[in-house]
């Protein structure tokens, strides 16, 4: 039913327009038809603005002809009523009285202005554009057809696509040819409107004076206003149709409608907007000019300039990111699988609600990790590998995990929007109590806005990124020996070769291989001994390797070469606080030393061992009570075994040899002695 009505609507409309030319129309029906005419012209104008390409509105030439004929039919009908009855409906009367203020002179001026705009400006331009567009489209048809055939022969398009493209080219040529002819209707409509107005004006005065006996003033007032109203009623839709014609023929194929395209292109230059805004503000300073409109417009333009510049920067960053992603070589499936299988030396796993810590800011997690890598390189001489950071849905909320070589080495929490307060007076503060993972201090996660309150209680407040980075630093430092790969040793050795070639050439590969060098350097890092002075280490290893390649002896030789640097770490001002071993106990330990696979070991009974360890802890606790940092000093041959003996104990103390301590030439104070005591019998 709807399809049938759609098919019959246009033929019925054409017949109705023909009837308008010959059959008198009552004033109420004329009002209805005039309203339909105005709204039809407005609908056509809006449609022409929102189409993306001219062919989307291919019915426009035929619609223009029908609308022009409809408007001329309304002119004939309104003329019949104006001249016959002196009344042509409420719409024409309203246009004559309200629109032009009831003045014939004003109406005539407004009408003439509309006619000039339509005939001289819009219609002439649309006609010329349609003519040139039709000519260029027809001239370009052979080239477009050849391009379609070339794409078809090259296999770029299918037969169906080729037929569709040929149909589009033909339709485009037909459309512009039809628009070239239809633009003449617009021109003729404008001329006809002028002639009809003149006829109505002269005829109305003649009928009013001769047939109705009106004075010339009354005739002019009555029929002049009706004529001007009739002219405006028809000329406004005619102007809208003329604008629609020009808009259709000036549109090129675009990806968006006219409004969106115009706004995008007008706002594409922030410099132009800024200059225009400044010019508007400057014009506000001209004496006599109203300042408020210029200030409002200028401020709006400057604001638009700032927003456009910001959006362009974001778009440029997005394009750069996309270009980098496109230029990045795509791994084949096997390489991608191998990459996923690869075990990363250091890895941080973040719960999904912690990914905001990687924000790209100057002080985010990644930036702090880069600073940590530099710090560890300066302190230990070890360049730790890049730290991989990724999210993990397997972790609980607000949780992070640190992996070393694929094995989890530590885990902690870092709730969003909170900070860690460390202190003894935190009971009054809201939050979740916890134990700091590095130093084992009692703390509490508090809201960030409570930081000042926590500091007032004497607590130390740390942001959550610092908590994670401190934890990472502790784990990386403790696993420095595991992170030193053979490739790292090679790179470090090549660096030493550039500065001190003799120290390297004499040592490797003649005396020690890279694998043996790696083992020695790992032994140093295992005891937190910096390896940044590699030239001195290699010189010491060269002398020792000529005698023995035992890893333990090589490590001790390197330590002796670094003696002053080792001692400086534990000094308190000019003093080095030491804990000695009773000479008798020390001699007994030397006698109890036995070679083992991992190095020399001290073999003694469990009771005796417990007594020695208890005496050592007492000495360390006494030094700590006196607020002194102490080191354990023993014979060089005994030092590795002592370190292995107490290194795994809680509260372990650094172990230095007599030779390392005396090489620093510092003042030594004894703060404790480790003695052997027989266990008490029950």
mmCIF file of C-alpha atoms in Angstrom, residues 391-560:
data_model
loop_
_atom_site.group_PDB
_atom_site.id
_atom_site.type_symbol
_atom_site.label_atom_id
_atom_site.label_comp_id
_atom_site.label_asym_id
_atom_site.label_seq_id
_atom_site.Cartn_x
_atom_site.Cartn_y
_atom_site.Cartn_z
ATOM 1 C CA UNK A 391 49.324 -6.604 34.061
ATOM 2 C CA UNK A 392 48.086 -9.930 35.390
ATOM 3 C CA UNK A 393 44.486 -10.841 36.061
ATOM 4 C CA UNK A 394 45.654 -13.685 38.300
ATOM 5 C CA UNK A 395 46.841 -11.295 41.021
ATOM 6 C CA UNK A 396 44.469 -10.140 43.767
ATOM 7 C CA UNK A 397 43.367 -6.478 43.674
ATOM 8 C CA UNK A 398 46.014 -3.862 44.616
ATOM 9 C CA UNK A 399 48.762 -6.537 44.473
ATOM 10 C CA UNK A 400 52.058 -6.590 42.627
ATOM 11 C CA UNK A 401 54.589 -9.390 42.188
ATOM 12 C CA UNK A 402 58.279 -9.250 41.271
ATOM 13 C CA UNK A 403 59.811 -12.108 39.338
ATOM 14 C CA UNK A 404 63.479 -12.929 38.863
ATOM 15 C CA UNK A 405 64.109 -15.283 35.912
ATOM 16 C CA UNK A 406 60.450 -16.306 35.886
ATOM 17 C CA UNK A 407 60.324 -17.139 39.613
ATOM 18 C CA UNK A 408 58.422 -14.926 42.017
ATOM 19 C CA UNK A 409 60.865 -13.285 44.402
ATOM 20 C CA UNK A 410 58.546 -10.918 46.235
ATOM 21 C CA UNK A 411 54.985 -9.719 46.500
ATOM 22 C CA UNK A 412 53.313 -6.694 48.039
ATOM 23 C CA UNK A 413 50.315 -4.370 47.916
ATOM 24 C CA UNK A 414 49.945 -0.806 46.676
ATOM 25 C CA UNK A 415 46.290 0.283 46.930
ATOM 26 C CA UNK A 416 45.221 3.063 44.613
ATOM 27 C CA UNK A 417 44.708 6.506 46.118
ATOM 28 C CA UNK A 418 46.617 5.582 49.295
ATOM 29 C CA UNK A 419 50.049 6.132 50.823
ATOM 30 C CA UNK A 420 52.157 4.076 53.235
ATOM 31 C CA UNK A 421 52.718 5.584 56.682
ATOM 32 C CA UNK A 422 55.558 4.135 58.781
ATOM 33 C CA UNK A 423 55.606 4.956 62.472
ATOM 34 C CA UNK A 424 54.520 3.985 65.961
ATOM 35 C CA UNK A 425 51.514 6.290 66.449
ATOM 36 C CA UNK A 426 49.233 5.252 63.630
ATOM 37 C CA UNK A 427 46.278 3.901 65.613
ATOM 38 C CA UNK A 428 44.293 7.119 65.228
ATOM 39 C CA UNK A 429 44.613 7.060 61.443
ATOM 40 C CA UNK A 430 42.198 5.133 59.210
ATOM 41 C CA UNK A 431 43.639 2.471 56.950
ATOM 42 C CA UNK A 432 44.895 -1.099 56.651
ATOM 43 C CA UNK A 433 47.849 -2.175 58.773
ATOM 44 C CA UNK A 434 50.709 -3.994 57.048
ATOM 45 C CA UNK A 435 54.379 -4.892 57.354
ATOM 46 C CA UNK A 436 56.773 -3.080 55.039
ATOM 47 C CA UNK A 437 58.276 -5.812 52.793
ATOM 48 C CA UNK A 438 61.915 -4.623 52.748
ATOM 49 C CA UNK A 439 62.763 -3.562 56.307
ATOM 50 C CA UNK A 440 59.924 -5.355 58.102
ATOM 51 C CA UNK A 441 58.614 -2.131 59.664
ATOM 52 C CA UNK A 442 55.033 -1.818 60.871
ATOM 53 C CA UNK A 443 53.014 0.541 58.733
ATOM 54 C CA UNK A 444 49.542 1.379 57.519
ATOM 55 C CA UNK A 445 48.038 2.232 54.142
ATOM 56 C CA UNK A 446 46.205 5.515 54.649
ATOM 57 C CA UNK A 447 44.154 7.712 52.265
ATOM 58 C CA UNK A 448 46.310 10.187 50.373
ATOM 59 C CA UNK A 449 44.424 13.136 51.865
ATOM 60 C CA UNK A 450 45.532 12.024 55.365
ATOM 61 C CA UNK A 451 49.216 12.518 54.594
ATOM 62 C CA UNK A 452 49.521 15.732 56.603
ATOM 63 C CA UNK A 453 47.826 14.153 59.620
ATOM 64 C CA UNK A 454 50.236 11.208 59.496
ATOM 65 C CA UNK A 455 53.264 13.482 59.259
ATOM 66 C CA UNK A 456 52.032 15.413 62.288
ATOM 67 C CA UNK A 457 52.248 12.178 64.314
ATOM 68 C CA UNK A 458 55.900 11.770 63.325
ATOM 69 C CA UNK A 459 55.255 9.047 60.749
ATOM 70 C CA UNK A 460 57.158 8.729 57.490
ATOM 71 C CA UNK A 461 54.791 8.790 54.499
ATOM 72 C CA UNK A 462 55.780 7.057 51.272
ATOM 73 C CA UNK A 463 53.877 6.962 47.989
ATOM 74 C CA UNK A 464 53.003 3.575 46.565
ATOM 75 C CA UNK A 465 55.381 3.841 43.589
ATOM 76 C CA UNK A 466 58.276 4.376 46.012
ATOM 77 C CA UNK A 467 57.170 1.316 47.996
ATOM 78 C CA UNK A 468 57.238 -0.856 44.887
ATOM 79 C CA UNK A 469 60.551 0.552 43.638
ATOM 80 C CA UNK A 470 62.181 0.089 47.066
ATOM 81 C CA UNK A 471 60.990 -3.510 47.114
ATOM 82 C CA UNK A 472 62.298 -4.012 43.590
ATOM 83 C CA UNK A 473 65.670 -2.495 44.534
ATOM 84 C CA UNK A 474 66.026 -4.845 47.482
ATOM 85 C CA UNK A 475 65.169 -7.912 45.396
ATOM 86 C CA UNK A 476 67.395 -6.921 42.468
ATOM 87 C CA UNK A 477 70.323 -6.185 44.790
ATOM 88 C CA UNK A 478 69.861 -9.488 46.590
ATOM 89 C CA UNK A 479 69.737 -11.365 43.273
ATOM 90 C CA UNK A 480 72.489 -9.408 41.520
ATOM 91 C CA UNK A 481 74.610 -12.539 41.082
ATOM 92 C CA UNK A 482 71.745 -14.308 39.261
ATOM 93 C CA UNK A 483 71.192 -11.334 36.981
ATOM 94 C CA UNK A 484 74.822 -11.222 35.776
ATOM 95 C CA UNK A 485 74.768 -13.182 32.520
ATOM 96 C CA UNK A 486 77.714 -14.298 30.459
ATOM 97 C CA UNK A 487 76.796 -11.771 27.795
ATOM 98 C CA UNK A 488 76.976 -9.055 30.451
ATOM 99 C CA UNK A 489 80.494 -10.250 31.373
ATOM 100 C CA UNK A 490 81.512 -10.067 27.734
ATOM 101 C CA UNK A 491 80.169 -6.532 27.355
ATOM 102 C CA UNK A 492 81.840 -5.409 30.594
ATOM 103 C CA UNK A 493 85.117 -7.008 29.549
ATOM 104 C CA UNK A 494 85.053 -5.273 26.186
ATOM 105 C CA UNK A 495 84.481 -2.006 27.993
ATOM 106 C CA UNK A 496 87.550 -2.604 30.187
ATOM 107 C CA UNK A 497 89.569 -3.563 27.118
ATOM 108 C CA UNK A 498 89.008 -0.092 25.648
ATOM 109 C CA UNK A 499 90.319 1.614 28.787
ATOM 110 C CA UNK A 500 92.947 -0.894 29.951
ATOM 111 C CA UNK A 501 93.698 -3.426 27.205
ATOM 112 C CA UNK A 502 96.676 -4.993 28.968
ATOM 113 C CA UNK A 503 94.580 -5.989 32.007
ATOM 114 C CA UNK A 504 92.167 -7.915 29.764
ATOM 115 C CA UNK A 505 94.562 -9.367 27.194
ATOM 116 C CA UNK A 506 96.745 -10.950 29.840
ATOM 117 C CA UNK A 507 93.791 -12.449 31.724
ATOM 118 C CA UNK A 508 91.377 -13.803 29.131
ATOM 119 C CA UNK A 509 91.281 -16.106 27.390
ATOM 120 C CA UNK A 510 94.833 -17.119 28.290
ATOM 121 C CA UNK A 511 94.267 -17.647 32.026
ATOM 122 C CA UNK A 512 90.509 -17.527 32.607
ATOM 123 C CA UNK A 513 87.536 -18.064 30.311
ATOM 124 C CA UNK A 514 84.424 -15.866 30.313
ATOM 125 C CA UNK A 515 82.604 -18.568 32.261
ATOM 126 C CA UNK A 516 85.236 -18.506 35.015
ATOM 127 C CA UNK A 517 85.185 -14.693 35.056
ATOM 128 C CA UNK A 518 81.394 -14.804 35.380
ATOM 129 C CA UNK A 519 81.684 -17.163 38.364
ATOM 130 C CA UNK A 520 84.166 -14.869 40.112
ATOM 131 C CA UNK A 521 82.086 -11.743 39.496
ATOM 132 C CA UNK A 522 78.959 -13.553 40.686
ATOM 133 C CA UNK A 523 80.837 -14.494 43.868
ATOM 134 C CA UNK A 524 81.629 -10.816 44.464
ATOM 135 C CA UNK A 525 78.049 -9.697 43.774
ATOM 136 C CA UNK A 526 76.737 -12.407 46.054
ATOM 137 C CA UNK A 527 78.458 -10.587 48.936
ATOM 138 C CA UNK A 528 77.314 -7.159 47.635
ATOM 139 C CA UNK A 529 80.849 -6.252 46.525
ATOM 140 C CA UNK A 530 80.770 -3.650 43.717
ATOM 141 C CA UNK A 531 82.377 -4.756 40.448
ATOM 142 C CA UNK A 532 82.602 -1.316 38.868
ATOM 143 C CA UNK A 533 86.413 -1.244 39.321
ATOM 144 C CA UNK A 534 86.905 -4.094 36.858
ATOM 145 C CA UNK A 535 90.383 -3.051 35.780
ATOM 146 C CA UNK A 536 91.716 -3.499 39.344
ATOM 147 C CA UNK A 537 89.761 -6.753 39.736
ATOM 148 C CA UNK A 538 91.196 -8.172 36.502
ATOM 149 C CA UNK A 539 94.752 -7.217 37.499
ATOM 150 C CA UNK A 540 94.341 -9.055 40.804
ATOM 151 C CA UNK A 541 92.819 -12.069 39.055
ATOM 152 C CA UNK A 542 95.719 -12.186 36.613
ATOM 153 C CA UNK A 543 98.249 -12.546 39.452
ATOM 154 C CA UNK A 544 96.184 -15.153 41.306
ATOM 155 C CA UNK A 545 95.199 -17.176 38.237
ATOM 156 C CA UNK A 546 98.880 -17.909 37.540
ATOM 157 C CA UNK A 547 98.939 -19.765 40.871
ATOM 158 C CA UNK A 548 95.422 -21.223 41.148
ATOM 159 C CA UNK A 549 92.124 -21.033 39.305
ATOM 160 C CA UNK A 550 90.078 -22.070 42.318
ATOM 161 C CA UNK A 551 87.000 -19.794 42.330
ATOM 162 C CA UNK A 552 87.179 -19.175 46.064
ATOM 163 C CA UNK A 553 90.812 -18.068 45.949
ATOM 164 C CA UNK A 554 90.091 -15.874 42.922
ATOM 165 C CA UNK A 555 87.225 -14.153 44.754
ATOM 166 C CA UNK A 556 89.438 -13.539 47.774
ATOM 167 C CA UNK A 557 92.180 -12.088 45.561
ATOM 168 C CA UNK A 558 89.687 -9.694 43.997
ATOM 169 C CA UNK A 559 88.396 -8.695 47.454
ATOM 170 C CA UNK A 560 91.887 -7.947 48.697
#
